[in-house]
Amino acid sequence: MINFPSSPLDDAELALRDEVRAFMVDYRKQGHPAQLGINAEPNIEFSKEISRRGWVGMSVPTEYGGHGRTAVDRFIVVEEMLAAGAPISAHWVGDRQTAQMLLKFGTEEQKHRFLPAIVNSEVFFCLGMSEPDSGSDLASVRTRATKTEGGWILNGQKVWTSGAHYADFAVSLCRTQPLTERKHIGLSQLIVDLKAEGVTVAPIRLLNGAHHFNEVFFDDVFVADEMLLGEPGDGWRQVTSELAHERSGPDRFLSVMPIVQRLYDELKEAKLDGAVRAELGLLFARYMTFRTMSLSIARRLDQGELPAVEAALVKDMGTQFENDAINAVRRIIDRQVDPVGDELDALLADAIVTAPTFTLRGGTNEVLRTVIAKDLIRNRGRAA
């Protein structure tokens, strides 16, 4: 049985929500257009502004320059930002994931070097995971690091690397020990300077010309020993232990909420027929369900748990919901979408092009369903 206990916000958390919501209303009044969550164009000035307000690296301990707040506090900030279409992509990976990995596996030198810079939006990270011909089977990576004096020589290629064209560093999964029948063994994570000699970043453009993804080539790149994250050969365990952070957040079901909001603004004075009201009602009911599930996981993260299976369920169902929401909006407006039209049309056109990526990032739905099924089978075996 997979449970998601209800977890309402307390007064302090509601006050934080109101503060962020007011900030975003003021930001939008300044003429900044809404964008689609982590698919937004990077806006470093925006990242720095919310850093100054204490909304990046919220759960990083104060001794490392953070704010010592909770995963639920971060959930609240992220939810409001995504719903308002904030340009959060620049700091996203460092805030959501790299900071947590450094806290758990990093050396004290790495923590003191990188965590304050993440909190202040002074450095940006991306993740070097997927490779050509490997699909979502991360354990089959062929990028290899060979030990040399004082460090490692890295060779290989990553693909579909979000944000590598503006990130400073890539946390890259690579093989550091010979491949055996147990391919999960012998992998390590290196923090690679993307400006180092031998690194090439090439864009992968979407059909509309948008540049989110990249190919990253490593050609005899020297990576110093102090840039090894965690223990050599322990990369698989490290990567999988952080999936609850990657897969459970509001970004897995709220990317298209600015579109739904624009549709609501367009229709709120209109007299709607029953079918449209039912479609809108179903959208909001499903959104509230995923919100309850995601918030429940944030509470458990604050209690020291890592509910990876529950997170997989949120990502699987949440990203499917995002695609369903796009189709629902298209049915409701029932017109040709104009990419250079009003804000609703422009956002919807962008979403139609980028939606296929929603179910790929952070593990495909097929991988996630395998994770969930294996856990249910194990639990049924224990209960028998």
Short mmCIF file of C-alpha atoms in Angstrom, two decimals:
data_model
loop_
_atom_site.label_atom_id
_atom_site.label_comp_id
_atom_site.label_asym_id
_atom_site.label_seq_id
_atom_site.Cartn_x
_atom_site.Cartn_y
_atom_site.Cartn_z
CA MET A 1 0.00 0.00 0.00
CA ILE A 2 1.30 3.47 -0.93
CA ASN A 3 -0.02 6.22 1.34
CA PHE A 4 0.01 10.01 1.06
CA PRO A 5 -1.17 11.42 4.40
CA SER A 6 -2.92 14.80 4.16
CA SER A 7 -0.71 17.66 5.33
CA PRO A 8 -2.29 21.14 5.49
CA LEU A 9 -0.09 24.23 5.76
CA ASP A 10 0.27 25.92 9.15
CA ASP A 11 -0.02 29.68 9.75
CA ALA A 12 3.69 30.40 9.17
CA GLU A 13 3.64 28.42 5.94
CA LEU A 14 0.52 30.22 4.75
CA ALA A 15 2.24 33.54 5.48
CA LEU A 16 5.22 32.46 3.34
CA ARG A 17 2.83 31.49 0.55
CA ASP A 18 1.18 34.91 0.69
CA GLU A 19 4.57 36.67 0.63
CA VAL A 20 5.75 34.78 -2.47
CA ARG A 21 2.37 35.19 -4.18
CA ALA A 22 2.45 38.98 -3.62
CA PHE A 23 6.02 39.14 -4.97
CA MET A 24 5.01 37.32 -8.14
CA VAL A 25 1.94 39.53 -8.66
CA ASP A 26 4.22 42.58 -8.46
CA TYR A 27 6.78 40.93 -10.76
CA ARG A 28 4.14 40.23 -13.40
CA LYS A 29 2.83 43.81 -13.12
CA GLN A 30 6.27 44.97 -14.23
CA GLY A 31 5.53 43.40 -17.61
CA HIS A 32 7.45 40.16 -17.32
CA PRO A 33 5.73 37.41 -19.36
CA ALA A 34 4.71 34.07 -17.85
CA GLN A 35 6.85 31.08 -18.82
CA LEU A 36 6.65 27.34 -18.42
CA GLY A 37 8.50 26.43 -15.23
CA ILE A 38 11.82 24.68 -15.73
CA ASN A 39 11.37 25.12 -19.50
CA ALA A 40 11.59 28.90 -19.10
CA GLU A 41 14.44 30.87 -20.59
CA PRO A 42 17.17 31.29 -17.95
CA ASN A 43 16.96 34.62 -16.15
CA ILE A 44 19.98 35.03 -13.92
CA GLU A 45 18.85 38.40 -12.56
CA PHE A 46 15.57 36.83 -11.42
CA SER A 47 17.48 33.98 -9.75
CA LYS A 48 19.70 36.47 -7.94
CA GLU A 49 16.67 38.51 -6.83
CA ILE A 50 14.92 35.56 -5.21
CA SER A 51 18.26 34.49 -3.71
CA ARG A 52 18.40 37.87 -1.98
CA ARG A 53 14.93 37.12 -0.60
CA GLY A 54 16.14 33.79 0.79
CA TRP A 55 14.18 31.59 -1.63
CA VAL A 56 17.07 29.62 -3.15
CA GLY A 57 18.84 26.97 -1.08
CA MET A 58 16.16 27.31 1.56
CA SER A 59 16.87 23.95 3.21
CA VAL A 60 20.67 24.32 3.11
CA PRO A 61 21.99 24.64 6.70
CA THR A 62 23.09 28.10 7.81
CA GLU A 63 26.68 26.90 8.37
CA TYR A 64 26.94 26.50 4.58
CA GLY A 65 25.33 29.84 3.75
CA GLY A 66 21.76 28.53 3.52
CA HIS A 67 18.62 29.36 5.45
CA GLY A 68 17.99 26.16 7.42
CA ARG A 69 14.35 25.98 6.41
CA THR A 70 12.23 22.97 5.50
CA ALA A 71 11.43 21.03 2.36
CA VAL A 72 7.83 22.17 2.83
CA ASP A 73 8.93 25.82 2.79
CA ARG A 74 10.72 25.16 -0.50
CA PHE A 75 7.61 23.37 -1.81
CA ILE A 76 5.55 26.49 -1.06
CA VAL A 77 7.96 28.84 -2.85
CA VAL A 78 8.29 26.55 -5.87
CA GLU A 79 4.54 26.04 -6.15
CA GLU A 80 3.86 29.79 -6.21
CA MET A 81 6.68 30.42 -8.69
CA LEU A 82 5.53 27.72 -11.09
CA ALA A 83 1.87 28.72 -10.90
CA ALA A 84 2.83 32.32 -11.76
CA GLY A 85 5.12 31.29 -14.64
CA ALA A 86 8.37 32.47 -13.02
CA PRO A 87 11.70 32.01 -14.90
CA ILE A 88 13.28 29.57 -12.46
CA SER A 89 15.40 27.47 -14.79
CA ALA A 90 18.84 29.02 -14.13
CA HIS A 91 19.07 28.04 -10.46
CA TRP A 92 16.73 25.06 -10.66
CA VAL A 93 19.11 22.06 -10.72
CA GLY A 94 21.46 23.47 -8.10
CA ASP A 95 18.59 24.38 -5.77
CA ARG A 96 16.55 21.20 -6.16
CA GLN A 97 19.19 18.56 -6.47
CA THR A 98 22.88 19.44 -6.43
CA ALA A 99 22.68 21.12 -3.03
CA GLN A 100 21.07 18.00 -1.55
CA MET A 101 23.71 15.76 -3.13
CA LEU A 102 26.53 17.91 -1.80
CA LEU A 103 25.02 17.89 1.69
CA LYS A 104 24.78 14.12 1.69
CA PHE A 105 27.91 13.05 -0.17
CA GLY A 106 30.18 16.09 -0.55
CA THR A 107 33.39 16.79 1.31
CA GLU A 108 33.54 19.74 3.69
CA GLU A 109 35.67 21.56 1.11
CA GLN A 110 33.01 20.98 -1.58
CA LYS A 111 30.20 22.08 0.75
CA HIS A 112 31.93 25.32 1.70
CA ARG A 113 32.91 26.04 -1.90
CA PHE A 114 29.65 25.29 -3.72
CA LEU A 115 26.70 25.57 -1.32
CA PRO A 116 26.98 29.33 -0.57
CA ALA A 117 27.40 29.94 -4.31
CA ILE A 118 24.23 27.94 -5.06
CA VAL A 119 22.28 29.79 -2.36
CA ASN A 120 23.37 33.16 -3.82
CA SER A 121 22.81 32.11 -7.47
CA GLU A 122 26.49 32.72 -8.20
CA VAL A 123 27.09 29.32 -9.84
CA PHE A 124 24.69 27.11 -11.78
CA PHE A 125 24.68 23.36 -12.23
CA CYS A 126 23.36 20.81 -14.71
CA LEU A 127 23.21 17.01 -14.59
CA GLY A 128 25.23 14.81 -16.96
CA MET A 129 23.17 11.64 -16.98
CA SER A 130 21.67 10.44 -20.30
CA GLU A 131 23.89 9.20 -23.10
CA PRO A 132 23.38 8.28 -26.76
CA ASP A 133 21.92 4.78 -27.26
CA SER A 134 21.34 4.36 -23.53
CA GLY A 135 17.82 5.77 -23.23
CA SER A 136 16.83 5.91 -19.57
CA ASP A 137 19.12 3.02 -18.65
CA LEU A 138 21.58 5.18 -16.71
CA ALA A 139 23.59 2.18 -15.53
CA SER A 140 24.71 1.54 -19.11
CA VAL A 141 26.64 4.82 -19.35
CA ARG A 142 29.82 4.60 -21.42
CA THR A 143 31.43 7.87 -20.40
CA ARG A 144 34.58 6.76 -18.65
CA ALA A 145 37.00 8.37 -16.19
CA THR A 146 40.50 6.89 -15.92
CA LYS A 147 42.63 7.54 -12.84
CA THR A 148 45.71 9.67 -13.31
CA GLU A 149 48.01 11.55 -10.98
CA GLY A 150 45.94 14.03 -8.95
CA GLY A 151 42.66 13.28 -10.64
CA TRP A 152 40.80 11.66 -13.51
CA ILE A 153 40.83 11.82 -17.32
CA LEU A 154 37.24 11.96 -18.57
CA ASN A 155 36.09 10.88 -22.05
CA GLY A 156 32.59 10.38 -23.41
CA GLN A 157 29.37 12.11 -24.37
CA LYS A 158 26.19 13.19 -22.61
CA VAL A 159 22.95 14.08 -24.36
CA TRP A 160 19.68 15.86 -23.47
CA THR A 161 21.63 17.83 -20.88
CA SER A 162 19.34 20.66 -19.76
CA GLY A 163 21.01 24.01 -19.20
CA ALA A 164 24.59 23.00 -20.04
CA HIS A 165 24.89 26.11 -22.23
CA TYR A 166 24.68 28.44 -19.22
CA ALA A 167 25.63 26.16 -16.29
CA ASP A 168 29.08 26.41 -14.73
CA PHE A 169 29.39 22.77 -13.65
CA ALA A 170 27.90 19.40 -14.58
CA VAL A 171 27.55 16.62 -12.02
CA SER A 172 28.35 13.77 -14.39
CA LEU A 173 27.81 10.04 -13.93
CA CYS A 174 30.66 8.04 -15.41
CA ARG A 175 32.27 4.63 -15.23
CA THR A 176 35.45 4.51 -13.14
CA GLN A 177 35.77 0.72 -12.81
CA PRO A 178 35.59 -2.05 -15.46
CA LEU A 179 32.10 -3.10 -16.57
CA THR A 180 30.90 -6.39 -15.04
CA GLU A 181 27.63 -8.30 -15.18
CA ARG A 182 26.43 -6.00 -12.39
CA LYS A 183 26.57 -2.80 -14.44
CA HIS A 184 25.40 -0.63 -11.54
CA ILE A 185 28.74 -1.28 -9.84
CA GLY A 186 31.75 0.87 -10.65
CA LEU A 187 30.05 4.17 -11.45
CA SER A 188 31.11 7.50 -9.93
CA GLN A 189 30.00 11.12 -9.97
CA LEU A 190 32.41 13.88 -10.99
CA ILE A 191 31.80 17.62 -10.73
CA VAL A 192 33.00 18.81 -14.13
CA ASP A 193 33.87 22.43 -14.90
CA LEU A 194 32.08 23.07 -18.20
CA LYS A 195 34.69 25.68 -19.14
CA ALA A 196 37.56 23.21 -18.76
CA GLU A 197 39.77 22.33 -21.71
CA GLY A 198 38.30 19.39 -23.66
CA VAL A 199 34.63 20.15 -22.87
CA THR A 200 32.35 20.97 -25.83
CA VAL A 201 28.69 21.94 -25.43
CA ALA A 202 26.51 21.73 -28.56
CA PRO A 203 22.83 22.80 -28.68
CA ILE A 204 19.88 20.49 -29.37
CA ARG A 205 17.07 22.75 -30.52
CA LEU A 206 13.37 21.93 -30.35
CA LEU A 207 11.06 22.35 -33.34
CA ASN A 208 10.31 25.95 -32.34
CA GLY A 209 14.02 26.78 -32.08
CA ALA A 210 14.01 26.79 -28.27
CA HIS A 211 17.31 25.84 -26.69
CA HIS A 212 16.91 23.83 -23.48
CA PHE A 213 18.94 20.70 -24.23
CA ASN A 214 22.52 20.07 -25.24
CA GLU A 215 25.05 17.46 -26.17
CA VAL A 216 28.15 17.61 -23.97
CA PHE A 217 31.40 16.05 -25.18
CA PHE A 218 34.31 15.20 -22.89
CA ASP A 219 37.64 14.81 -24.71
CA ASP A 220 40.50 14.00 -22.30
CA VAL A 221 39.10 16.38 -19.68
CA PHE A 222 41.16 16.50 -16.48
CA VAL A 223 39.01 16.45 -13.33
CA ALA A 224 40.90 16.93 -10.06
CA ASP A 225 40.48 14.43 -7.20
CA GLU A 226 38.73 17.05 -5.07
CA MET A 227 35.91 17.17 -7.66
CA LEU A 228 34.92 13.54 -7.07
CA LEU A 229 31.50 13.55 -5.38
CA GLY A 230 31.19 10.81 -2.77
CA GLU A 231 33.07 7.55 -2.95
CA PRO A 232 34.54 6.14 -6.20
CA GLY A 233 32.32 3.36 -7.53
CA ASP A 234 29.34 4.45 -5.42
CA GLY A 235 27.72 6.67 -8.05
CA TRP A 236 24.65 4.54 -8.68
CA ARG A 237 23.65 4.48 -5.01
CA GLN A 238 24.21 8.21 -4.77
CA VAL A 239 22.13 9.00 -7.85
CA THR A 240 19.19 6.80 -6.87
CA SER A 241 19.15 8.02 -3.28
CA GLU A 242 18.29 11.55 -4.43
CA LEU A 243 15.42 10.64 -6.71
CA ALA A 244 12.78 11.53 -4.12
CA HIS A 245 13.95 15.15 -4.39
CA GLU A 246 14.00 15.08 -8.20
CA ARG A 247 10.69 13.36 -8.88
CA SER A 248 8.25 14.53 -6.23
CA GLY A 249 8.16 18.32 -6.51
CA PRO A 250 5.48 20.64 -7.91
CA ASP A 251 7.50 20.92 -11.13
CA ARG A 252 6.16 17.47 -12.02
CA PHE A 253 2.55 18.64 -12.33
CA LEU A 254 2.60 22.45 -12.44
CA SER A 255 4.62 23.31 -15.55
CA VAL A 256 1.48 24.11 -17.54
CA MET A 257 -0.45 25.85 -14.76
CA PRO A 258 0.20 29.34 -16.26
CA ILE A 259 -1.73 28.15 -19.33
CA VAL A 260 -4.67 27.01 -17.22
CA GLN A 261 -4.55 30.33 -15.34
CA ARG A 262 -4.60 32.33 -18.62
CA LEU A 263 -7.55 30.20 -19.80
CA TYR A 264 -9.39 30.91 -16.56
CA ASP A 265 -8.75 34.63 -16.99
CA GLU A 266 -10.15 34.44 -20.53
CA LEU A 267 -13.27 32.49 -19.56
CA LYS A 268 -14.14 33.77 -16.08
CA GLU A 269 -16.72 36.23 -17.38
CA ALA A 270 -18.06 33.87 -20.07
CA LYS A 271 -21.15 31.72 -19.83
CA LEU A 272 -19.80 28.20 -20.11
CA ASP A 273 -21.67 25.08 -21.09
CA GLY A 274 -21.69 22.03 -18.86
CA ALA A 275 -19.02 20.15 -20.80
CA VAL A 276 -16.47 22.97 -20.40
CA ARG A 277 -17.27 23.39 -16.70
CA ALA A 278 -16.81 19.65 -16.21
CA GLU A 279 -13.46 19.67 -18.04
CA LEU A 280 -12.18 22.59 -15.96
CA GLY A 281 -13.46 21.01 -12.76
CA LEU A 282 -11.65 17.77 -13.53
CA LEU A 283 -8.39 19.64 -14.18
CA PHE A 284 -8.49 21.41 -10.83
CA ALA A 285 -9.55 18.26 -8.96
CA ARG A 286 -6.60 16.36 -10.39
CA TYR A 287 -4.26 19.25 -9.64
CA MET A 288 -5.35 19.29 -5.99
CA THR A 289 -4.78 15.53 -5.77
CA PHE A 290 -1.21 15.79 -7.04
CA ARG A 291 -0.59 18.77 -4.77
CA THR A 292 -1.66 16.73 -1.75
CA MET A 293 0.61 13.86 -2.80
CA SER A 294 3.63 16.11 -3.42
CA LEU A 295 3.18 18.08 -0.20
CA SER A 296 2.91 14.81 1.73
CA ILE A 297 6.32 13.74 0.35
CA ALA A 298 7.85 17.11 1.30
CA ARG A 299 6.70 16.51 4.90
CA ARG A 300 8.34 13.09 4.87
CA LEU A 301 11.59 14.54 3.50
CA ASP A 302 11.60 16.91 6.48
CA GLN A 303 11.30 13.87 8.74
CA GLY A 304 14.43 12.34 7.20
CA GLU A 305 12.65 9.84 4.96
CA LEU A 306 13.39 9.29 1.25
CA PRO A 307 10.06 8.07 -0.24
CA ALA A 308 11.45 7.24 -3.69
CA VAL A 309 8.53 5.01 -4.76
CA GLU A 310 5.93 7.61 -3.83
CA ALA A 311 8.00 10.21 -5.71
CA ALA A 312 8.04 7.97 -8.80
CA LEU A 313 4.24 7.77 -8.63
CA VAL A 314 3.93 11.58 -8.44
CA LYS A 315 6.19 12.06 -11.45
CA ASP A 316 4.50 9.37 -13.54
CA MET A 317 0.96 10.61 -12.90
CA GLY A 318 1.88 14.30 -12.65
CA THR A 319 3.63 14.54 -16.00
CA GLN A 320 0.78 12.62 -17.65
CA PHE A 321 -1.58 15.17 -16.09
CA GLU A 322 0.43 18.00 -17.66
CA ASN A 323 -0.04 16.47 -21.11
CA ASP A 324 -3.75 15.90 -20.43
CA ALA A 325 -4.11 19.53 -19.33
CA ILE A 326 -2.63 20.78 -22.60
CA ASN A 327 -5.08 18.66 -24.59
CA ALA A 328 -7.99 19.83 -22.42
CA VAL A 329 -7.12 23.50 -23.01
CA ARG A 330 -6.90 22.89 -26.76
CA ARG A 331 -10.35 21.29 -26.76
CA ILE A 332 -11.83 24.14 -24.74
CA ILE A 333 -10.47 27.03 -26.81
CA ASP A 334 -11.16 25.10 -30.06
CA ARG A 335 -9.07 27.32 -32.33
CA GLN A 336 -5.80 27.24 -34.23
CA VAL A 337 -3.03 28.01 -31.75
CA ASP A 338 -0.93 31.01 -32.81
CA PRO A 339 2.69 30.86 -31.49
CA VAL A 340 2.98 34.66 -31.82
CA GLY A 341 -0.54 35.37 -30.61
CA ASP A 342 -1.69 36.44 -27.15
CA GLU A 343 -0.11 35.08 -23.97
CA LEU A 344 -2.43 32.06 -23.79
CA ASP A 345 -1.67 31.03 -27.37
CA ALA A 346 2.08 31.64 -27.02
CA LEU A 347 2.29 29.57 -23.82
CA LEU A 348 0.14 26.81 -25.28
CA ALA A 349 2.23 26.64 -28.46
CA ASP A 350 5.40 26.39 -26.37
CA ALA A 351 3.83 23.65 -24.24
CA ILE A 352 2.76 21.60 -27.26
CA VAL A 353 6.37 21.51 -28.47
CA THR A 354 8.00 20.83 -25.10
CA ALA A 355 5.39 18.48 -23.59
CA PRO A 356 7.04 15.28 -24.92
CA THR A 357 10.01 16.06 -22.66
CA PHE A 358 7.89 16.18 -19.50
CA THR A 359 7.67 12.39 -19.22
CA LEU A 360 11.34 11.87 -20.16
CA ARG A 361 13.18 14.08 -17.67
CA GLY A 362 14.05 12.36 -14.40
CA GLY A 363 13.20 8.90 -15.70
CA THR A 364 10.66 7.82 -18.31
CA ASN A 365 7.21 6.70 -17.24
CA GLU A 366 8.12 3.12 -18.19
CA VAL A 367 11.10 3.19 -15.80
CA LEU A 368 8.99 4.76 -13.05
CA ARG A 369 6.24 2.14 -13.40
CA THR A 370 8.85 -0.60 -13.11
CA VAL A 371 10.10 0.97 -9.87
CA ILE A 372 6.55 1.17 -8.50
CA ALA A 373 5.63 -2.35 -9.58
CA LYS A 374 8.74 -3.91 -8.04
CA ASP A 375 7.98 -2.21 -4.72
CA LEU A 376 4.36 -3.35 -4.73
CA ILE A 377 5.46 -6.94 -5.49
CA ARG A 378 8.03 -6.84 -2.68
CA ASN A 379 5.44 -5.52 -0.22
CA ARG A 380 2.91 -8.13 -1.28
CA GLY A 381 5.55 -10.79 -0.69
CA ARG A 382 6.20 -9.46 2.81
CA ALA A 383 2.48 -9.34 3.60
CA ALA A 384 1.88 -12.95 2.39
#
